[in-house]
Coordinates of C-alpha atoms in Angstrom, one line a residue:
M1 CA -11.8 -12.8 6.7
K2 CA -10.7 -15.7 8.7
P3 CA -9.1 -18.7 7.2
G4 CA -11.5 -21.6 7.0
K5 CA -11.1 -25.3 7.1
L6 CA -12.6 -25.5 3.6
L7 CA -9.9 -23.4 2.1
A8 CA -7.1 -24.8 4.2
R9 CA -8.0 -28.5 3.5
F10 CA -7.0 -28.6 -0.1
L11 CA -4.1 -26.2 0.3
A12 CA -2.5 -27.6 3.5
G13 CA 1.2 -27.9 3.0
A14 CA 0.9 -26.5 -0.6
A15 CA 2.4 -23.1 0.1
I16 CA 4.8 -22.2 -2.6
A17 CA 8.2 -21.0 -1.5
V18 CA 10.1 -19.0 -4.0
S19 CA 13.7 -20.0 -4.4
A20 CA 16.3 -17.5 -5.3
A21 CA 17.0 -19.4 -8.5
A22 CA 13.4 -18.9 -9.7
I23 CA 13.8 -15.2 -10.2
G24 CA 17.5 -14.8 -9.9
S25 CA 19.5 -14.3 -6.6
S26 CA 21.3 -11.0 -6.0
P27 CA 24.9 -10.8 -7.0
A28 CA 27.5 -10.4 -4.2
G29 CA 28.5 -6.9 -3.5
A30 CA 25.5 -5.3 -5.2
Q31 CA 24.5 -1.8 -4.1
Q32 CA 22.0 -1.8 -1.2
V33 CA 18.4 -1.0 -2.3
T34 CA 15.5 -0.1 0.1
I35 CA 11.9 -0.8 -0.8
K36 CA 9.1 1.1 1.0
M37 CA 6.2 -1.3 1.1
W38 CA 2.7 -0.3 2.2
M39 CA -0.3 -2.6 2.8
H40 CA -3.8 -2.1 4.1
E41 CA -4.6 -3.9 7.4
H42 CA -5.9 -7.5 7.0
P43 CA -4.8 -9.3 10.2
P44 CA -4.7 -12.9 8.8
R45 CA -2.4 -11.7 6.0
I46 CA 0.2 -9.9 8.1
A47 CA 2.1 -13.0 9.3
I48 CA 2.3 -14.2 5.7
D49 CA 3.5 -10.8 4.5
K50 CA 6.3 -10.9 7.1
A51 CA 7.3 -14.4 6.2
I52 CA 7.5 -13.5 2.5
I53 CA 9.6 -10.4 3.3
A54 CA 12.0 -12.4 5.5
D55 CA 12.5 -15.0 2.8
F56 CA 13.0 -12.4 0.2
E57 CA 15.6 -10.4 2.2
K58 CA 17.4 -13.7 2.9
A59 CA 17.6 -14.5 -0.8
N60 CA 18.4 -10.9 -1.7
P61 CA 20.8 -9.5 0.9
D62 CA 21.3 -6.3 -1.0
V63 CA 17.5 -5.4 -0.6
K64 CA 15.9 -4.1 2.6
I65 CA 12.1 -3.9 2.9
Q66 CA 10.5 -1.1 5.0
Y67 CA 7.1 -2.7 5.6
E68 CA 4.1 -0.7 6.9
V69 CA 0.6 -1.8 7.6
I70 CA -2.1 1.0 7.6
P71 CA -5.7 0.7 8.9
V72 CA -8.2 0.2 6.1
A73 CA -10.2 3.4 6.8
E74 CA -7.0 5.5 6.6
Y75 CA -5.3 3.8 3.7
P76 CA -6.7 5.5 0.6
T77 CA -6.2 9.0 2.0
K78 CA -2.8 8.3 3.4
L79 CA -1.7 6.9 0.0
L80 CA -2.9 9.9 -2.0
T81 CA -1.4 12.4 0.5
A82 CA 1.9 10.6 0.4
F83 CA 1.9 10.5 -3.4
A84 CA 1.0 14.2 -3.7
S85 CA 3.9 15.1 -1.5
G86 CA 6.4 12.8 -3.3
A87 CA 6.8 10.5 -0.3
G88 CA 4.7 7.6 -1.4
P89 CA 5.6 3.9 -1.1
D90 CA 7.6 2.1 -3.8
L91 CA 5.4 -1.0 -3.6
F92 CA 1.7 -0.9 -2.5
N93 CA -1.5 -2.8 -2.7
Q94 CA -4.9 -1.3 -3.4
Y95 CA -8.5 -1.8 -4.6
S96 CA -9.3 -1.9 -8.3
G97 CA -12.0 0.9 -7.9
L98 CA -9.2 3.4 -7.1
V99 CA -6.6 2.4 -9.6
G100 CA -7.9 4.9 -12.2
Q101 CA -6.9 7.9 -10.2
Y102 CA -3.3 6.5 -9.7
Y103 CA -3.0 5.8 -13.4
N104 CA -4.3 9.3 -14.2
A105 CA -1.7 10.9 -11.9
R106 CA 1.0 8.8 -13.6
I107 CA 1.9 7.1 -10.3
L108 CA 1.8 3.6 -11.8
A109 CA 4.8 1.9 -13.4
P110 CA 3.9 -0.7 -16.1
I111 CA 4.9 -4.3 -15.1
D112 CA 8.6 -5.0 -15.6
Y113 CA 8.4 -8.6 -16.8
A114 CA 12.1 -9.1 -17.0
A115 CA 12.6 -7.9 -13.4
M116 CA 10.0 -10.5 -12.3
G117 CA 11.9 -13.2 -14.1
Y118 CA 9.6 -13.6 -17.2
A119 CA 10.6 -13.4 -20.8
E120 CA 7.3 -11.7 -21.8
E121 CA 3.9 -10.7 -20.6
K122 CA 2.3 -14.0 -21.8
A123 CA 4.6 -16.0 -19.5
L124 CA 3.2 -14.2 -16.4
I125 CA -0.5 -13.7 -17.4
G126 CA -0.8 -17.3 -18.6
Q127 CA -0.4 -18.4 -15.0
Y128 CA -3.7 -16.7 -14.1
S129 CA -7.3 -17.5 -14.7
S130 CA -8.4 -13.9 -14.5
G131 CA -7.7 -10.5 -12.9
F132 CA -5.6 -8.4 -15.2
E133 CA -8.5 -6.7 -16.9
G134 CA -9.0 -4.3 -14.0
I135 CA -5.4 -3.0 -14.1
R136 CA -4.9 -2.7 -17.8
F137 CA -4.8 0.7 -19.4
Q138 CA -4.3 1.3 -23.1
G139 CA -3.1 -2.2 -23.6
K140 CA -0.5 -2.2 -20.7
A141 CA -0.8 -4.0 -17.3
Y142 CA 0.3 -1.9 -14.3
G143 CA -0.1 -4.4 -11.4
I144 CA -0.3 -8.0 -10.2
P145 CA -3.6 -9.3 -8.7
T146 CA -3.2 -10.3 -5.1
E147 CA -6.9 -10.9 -4.7
V148 CA -9.7 -11.2 -7.2
S149 CA -13.3 -11.7 -6.2
N150 CA -16.9 -11.4 -7.2
Y151 CA -20.2 -11.7 -5.4
G152 CA -22.5 -14.7 -5.3
C153 CA -25.8 -15.3 -3.6
Y154 CA -25.7 -17.1 -0.3
A155 CA -29.0 -18.9 0.7
N156 CA -29.7 -19.8 4.3
N157 CA -31.0 -23.3 3.6
A158 CA -32.9 -23.5 6.9
L159 CA -34.8 -20.3 6.3
W160 CA -35.6 -21.3 2.8
K161 CA -36.9 -24.7 4.0
E162 CA -39.0 -23.0 6.6
A163 CA -40.7 -21.0 3.8
G164 CA -41.3 -24.2 1.8
L165 CA -38.6 -23.4 -0.7
D166 CA -35.4 -25.3 -1.9
P167 CA -32.6 -23.0 -3.1
A168 CA -31.3 -25.7 -5.4
K169 CA -34.7 -25.8 -7.3
D170 CA -36.4 -22.5 -6.5
F171 CA -33.6 -19.9 -6.6
P172 CA -34.8 -17.3 -9.1
K173 CA -33.0 -16.9 -12.5
T174 CA -34.2 -13.3 -12.9
W175 CA -34.3 -10.2 -10.7
E176 CA -38.0 -9.9 -11.5
A177 CA -38.6 -13.4 -10.1
M178 CA -36.5 -12.5 -7.1
Q179 CA -39.3 -10.2 -6.0
S180 CA -41.9 -12.9 -5.4
V181 CA -39.3 -15.3 -4.0
A182 CA -38.1 -12.7 -1.5
E183 CA -41.7 -12.0 -0.4
K184 CA -42.2 -15.7 0.4
L185 CA -39.1 -15.6 2.5
T186 CA -40.0 -12.4 4.3
K187 CA -41.5 -12.2 7.7
R188 CA -43.5 -9.1 8.6
D189 CA -45.0 -7.6 11.7
T190 CA -48.6 -6.6 12.1
N191 CA -47.9 -3.3 10.3
G192 CA -46.4 -5.1 7.3
V193 CA -42.8 -4.1 8.1
P194 CA -40.2 -6.8 7.5
I195 CA -38.7 -8.2 10.6
R196 CA -36.8 -10.8 8.6
R197 CA -36.0 -10.0 5.0
G198 CA -36.1 -12.6 2.3
F199 CA -33.4 -10.8 0.2
D200 CA -32.1 -7.3 0.1
F201 CA -29.4 -5.4 -1.6
N202 CA -26.4 -4.1 0.4
W203 CA -27.3 -0.5 0.5
V204 CA -25.1 0.4 3.4
N205 CA -21.7 -0.7 2.2
R206 CA -20.5 1.9 -0.2
N207 CA -18.2 -0.3 -2.4
A208 CA -20.8 -3.1 -2.4
F209 CA -23.5 -0.7 -3.7
W210 CA -21.1 0.6 -6.4
N211 CA -20.4 -2.9 -7.4
T212 CA -24.1 -3.9 -7.4
L213 CA -25.2 -0.8 -9.4
N214 CA -22.7 -1.3 -12.1
S215 CA -23.4 -5.1 -12.2
L216 CA -27.0 -4.4 -12.9
M217 CA -26.1 -1.8 -15.5
H218 CA -23.7 -4.3 -17.1
Q219 CA -26.5 -6.7 -17.6
R220 CA -28.1 -4.1 -19.8
Q221 CA -24.8 -3.3 -21.7
A222 CA -24.3 -0.1 -19.8
E223 CA -22.5 1.4 -16.8
A224 CA -22.7 4.4 -14.5
V225 CA -19.6 6.1 -15.9
D226 CA -17.9 5.8 -19.3
E227 CA -14.3 5.6 -18.1
E228 CA -12.9 6.2 -21.6
A229 CA -14.8 9.4 -22.2
Y230 CA -15.0 10.3 -18.5
K231 CA -18.6 11.1 -18.8
A232 CA -21.5 10.0 -16.5
T233 CA -23.9 7.6 -18.3
L234 CA -26.3 7.0 -15.5
D235 CA -29.1 9.1 -17.1
T236 CA -29.8 6.6 -19.8
P237 CA -32.7 4.2 -20.5
A238 CA -30.6 1.4 -18.8
G239 CA -29.8 3.5 -15.8
Q240 CA -33.4 4.6 -15.4
K241 CA -34.6 1.0 -15.5
V242 CA -32.1 -0.1 -12.9
M243 CA -32.8 2.8 -10.5
Q244 CA -36.5 2.3 -10.9
F245 CA -36.2 -1.4 -10.1
L246 CA -34.3 -0.5 -6.9
A247 CA -36.8 2.2 -5.9
D248 CA -39.7 -0.3 -6.5
W249 CA -37.9 -2.9 -4.4
S250 CA -37.8 -0.6 -1.4
N251 CA -40.9 1.6 -1.8
K252 CA -43.4 -0.5 -3.8
Q253 CA -42.6 -4.1 -2.8
K254 CA -41.3 -2.9 0.6
L255 CA -38.7 -5.7 0.7
G256 CA -35.9 -3.7 2.1
G257 CA -34.0 -0.4 1.6
P258 CA -31.2 1.8 3.0
Q259 CA -32.9 2.1 6.4
Y260 CA -32.0 -1.5 7.3
T261 CA -28.8 -3.0 8.8
D262 CA -26.3 -4.0 6.1
S263 CA -27.2 -7.3 4.5
R264 CA -24.0 -9.1 5.4
T265 CA -24.5 -8.5 9.1
D266 CA -28.2 -9.5 9.0
F267 CA -27.5 -12.7 7.0
L268 CA -24.8 -13.9 9.4
G269 CA -27.3 -13.0 12.3
G270 CA -30.1 -15.1 10.8
K271 CA -32.2 -12.0 10.0
L272 CA -31.9 -12.3 6.2
A273 CA -32.6 -15.4 4.1
T274 CA -30.5 -14.5 1.1
E275 CA -27.3 -12.4 0.8
C276 CA -25.7 -11.4 -2.5
S277 CA -22.7 -9.1 -1.6
M278 CA -20.1 -11.6 -0.4
G279 CA -17.5 -13.4 -2.3
I280 CA -15.7 -16.8 -2.0
W281 CA -14.1 -15.3 1.1
G282 CA -17.5 -15.5 2.8
I283 CA -17.5 -19.3 3.0
P284 CA -15.4 -19.4 6.2
Q285 CA -17.7 -16.9 7.8
M286 CA -20.7 -19.1 7.0
K287 CA -19.0 -22.0 8.8
D288 CA -18.1 -19.8 11.8
A289 CA -21.7 -18.7 12.0
K290 CA -22.8 -22.3 11.7
I291 CA -25.1 -21.5 8.8
D292 CA -26.2 -24.3 6.4
F293 CA -25.8 -22.5 3.1
T294 CA -25.9 -22.9 -0.6
V295 CA -24.3 -20.5 -3.1
Q296 CA -26.2 -19.6 -6.3
P297 CA -25.3 -17.4 -9.3
A298 CA -26.7 -13.9 -9.4
P299 CA -30.0 -13.5 -11.1
R300 CA -30.1 -11.6 -14.5
F301 CA -32.8 -9.2 -15.7
A302 CA -35.4 -10.9 -17.8
D303 CA -34.4 -8.6 -20.8
A304 CA -30.7 -8.7 -20.0
T305 CA -28.5 -8.4 -23.1
N306 CA -25.3 -9.4 -21.3
D307 CA -25.0 -12.7 -19.4
S308 CA -23.0 -11.5 -16.5
G309 CA -23.7 -11.7 -12.7
F310 CA -21.8 -9.4 -10.3
D311 CA -18.8 -7.4 -11.3
A312 CA -15.3 -8.5 -10.5
Y313 CA -13.1 -6.5 -8.2
A314 CA -9.5 -7.0 -7.2
F315 CA -6.5 -5.8 -5.1
Y316 CA -3.3 -5.2 -7.0
M317 CA 0.3 -5.0 -6.1
M318 CA 1.6 -1.9 -7.9
V319 CA 5.0 -0.1 -8.2
N320 CA 5.5 3.7 -7.9
A321 CA 6.7 5.1 -11.3
R322 CA 8.6 7.9 -9.4
S323 CA 10.9 5.5 -7.6
S324 CA 14.4 5.0 -8.9
A325 CA 15.0 2.4 -11.6
A326 CA 16.9 0.1 -9.2
V327 CA 14.1 0.3 -6.6
Q328 CA 11.4 -0.4 -9.3
K329 CA 13.2 -3.5 -10.5
A330 CA 13.6 -4.8 -6.9
A331 CA 10.0 -4.0 -6.2
W332 CA 8.7 -6.0 -9.1
K333 CA 11.0 -8.9 -8.0
L334 CA 9.4 -8.7 -4.6
A335 CA 5.9 -8.6 -6.2
R336 CA 6.8 -11.9 -7.9
S337 CA 7.9 -13.5 -4.6
Y338 CA 4.6 -12.3 -3.1
V339 CA 2.1 -13.7 -5.6
D340 CA 4.1 -16.9 -5.9
R341 CA 2.8 -17.6 -2.3
A342 CA -0.7 -17.7 -3.6
G343 CA -1.5 -21.0 -1.8
E344 CA -0.6 -19.5 1.6
L345 CA -2.6 -16.3 0.9
F346 CA -5.7 -18.3 0.1
A347 CA -5.4 -20.9 2.9
G348 CA -4.2 -18.5 5.6
A349 CA -5.9 -15.2 4.8
G350 CA -8.8 -16.1 2.5
L351 CA -7.4 -14.1 -0.4
F352 CA -8.0 -15.7 -3.8
V353 CA -5.0 -15.0 -6.0
P354 CA -6.4 -16.4 -9.3
K355 CA -3.4 -18.5 -10.3
Q356 CA -4.2 -21.6 -12.2
E357 CA -3.0 -24.0 -9.5
V358 CA -5.2 -22.4 -6.8
A359 CA -8.3 -22.2 -9.0
A360 CA -7.9 -25.8 -10.0
K361 CA -8.1 -27.0 -6.4
A362 CA -11.2 -25.1 -5.4
G363 CA -13.3 -28.1 -6.2
D364 CA -16.4 -27.9 -4.0
A365 CA -19.7 -26.8 -5.6
N366 CA -20.1 -23.5 -3.7
S367 CA -16.6 -22.4 -4.6
Q368 CA -17.1 -23.3 -8.3
V369 CA -20.1 -21.0 -8.5
F370 CA -17.8 -18.0 -7.9
L371 CA -15.1 -19.2 -10.3
T372 CA -17.6 -19.9 -13.1
E373 CA -19.3 -16.5 -12.7
L374 CA -15.9 -14.8 -12.5
K375 CA -15.2 -15.8 -16.1
K376 CA -18.2 -13.7 -17.2
A377 CA -17.6 -10.8 -14.9
K378 CA -16.6 -7.3 -15.9
F379 CA -14.9 -4.7 -13.7
S380 CA -16.8 -1.6 -12.6
P381 CA -15.5 1.7 -14.1
R382 CA -12.2 2.9 -12.8
V383 CA -12.6 6.7 -12.3
V384 CA -10.8 9.6 -10.8
G385 CA -12.4 11.0 -7.7
F386 CA -14.0 7.6 -7.0
D387 CA -15.3 8.6 -3.5
Q388 CA -16.7 11.9 -4.7
V389 CA -18.4 10.2 -7.7
L390 CA -19.9 7.6 -5.5
D391 CA -21.1 10.3 -3.0
G392 CA -23.1 11.9 -5.9
I393 CA -24.7 8.6 -6.9
L394 CA -25.7 7.8 -3.3
R395 CA -27.2 11.2 -2.9
G396 CA -29.3 10.7 -6.0
R397 CA -30.3 7.2 -4.9
D398 CA -31.5 8.5 -1.6
R399 CA -33.5 11.3 -3.3
I400 CA -35.3 8.6 -5.3
I401 CA -35.8 6.0 -2.6
Q402 CA -36.1 8.0 0.6
G403 CA -37.3 11.3 -1.0
A404 CA -39.7 9.6 -3.5
E405 CA -38.5 11.9 -6.3
P406 CA -39.0 10.8 -9.9
V407 CA -36.2 8.8 -11.4
P408 CA -35.8 10.7 -14.7
A409 CA -35.5 14.1 -13.0
V410 CA -33.1 12.9 -10.3
L411 CA -30.8 11.1 -12.8
A412 CA -30.6 14.1 -15.1
S413 CA -29.5 16.2 -12.1
V414 CA -27.1 13.4 -10.9
N415 CA -25.5 13.1 -14.3
E416 CA -24.8 16.8 -14.4
D417 CA -23.3 16.8 -10.9
L418 CA -21.2 13.7 -11.7
N419 CA -19.7 15.3 -14.9
A420 CA -18.7 18.4 -12.9
T421 CA -17.1 16.1 -10.3
L422 CA -15.2 14.1 -12.9
K423 CA -13.9 17.2 -14.6
R424 CA -12.8 18.7 -11.2
E425 CA -11.2 15.5 -9.9
R426 CA -9.4 14.7 -13.1
A427 CA -7.8 18.1 -13.1
R428 CA -6.8 17.6 -9.4
F429 CA -5.1 14.3 -10.2
E430 CA -3.5 15.6 -13.3
A431 CA -1.8 18.3 -11.1
M432 CA -0.2 15.4 -9.2
R433 CA 1.8 14.5 -12.3
K434 CA 4.0 17.6 -11.8

């Protein structure tokens, strides 16, 4: 995600520097503390990270930060391997879909509000418009959001106009209506195969499909996995309706499917008229690609019982519960310094830290769509063995869509496999507690 002029314009010069007095400077002669800090690679953010660390070390001369940036593809595995061996970082950032397994392994320390300079939880959380729901377990919060996002639907205005449609007036309110609108926007070859899709789901990006599936389930007051009971709940009437809708989209309406290039790439390349798997961070990319666009809320099912669009997801700054008490306190203090630079992170790295002062300044209509929808959004289930669970769902999806197997039979089989996976992976993560 590259910083865009849209984000930078209203935040230029508004970076928030944290003074030592804000959270308490370190006393002279205090014992030296070293914090091992791991972050996944996001190039626009790295310079900001280094500036925050330099400022923090200057204000806290008794604290030394060992900062390491790890490639995105390697990061989840490297984290778990390090935690399993007892060599994990003291402070780290990670995706909300994976936090369930860290919590289950008792890796996460609950937020130390006093160490962050707050008298109580309300003083911290009151500064945010959203985000803590995805890191709260049994009433306690275990991390600070450094990015919160949700998907919206980007319409390529030129391609809609070419089809005689206006996204401001004609964008569908329901997924059922999206079928006919997408057909009007679709261009096909002589064999009826789409050469430009009107809209398609992001089948290729694993996390995007997980988010989309659970978002569709949430509109029917259901979800793929019950995280409290640790039971798969995909084989339910709601799950069957969602999977049948996806199968019909690909096989009956022939509007897309897993065989196509991922939707984000095709939208930015002008081969897709509507894209619904990008967040507010996509706005700079639209400008870079010189796409005249409009953002619209996600459709709902006609019989939806929950008025929610796409699920929220987040990245959290978390502290290792196995680190010493002194290191944990210093790590939470550094986390405070980090999120207090929310303006810089948004303007310079496209990361929306949902602090009130940042949300209040995102005033353009397209940005407001995301913020309004975010208030209605849920988080997808947080489960142990996230990748293995998702593998099982994707195998079932492909049996239905590419193998043309009946939805009820496949989901019954998938549910059984998922429950075995959840049981096995939970036991594996429980072993990490020792």
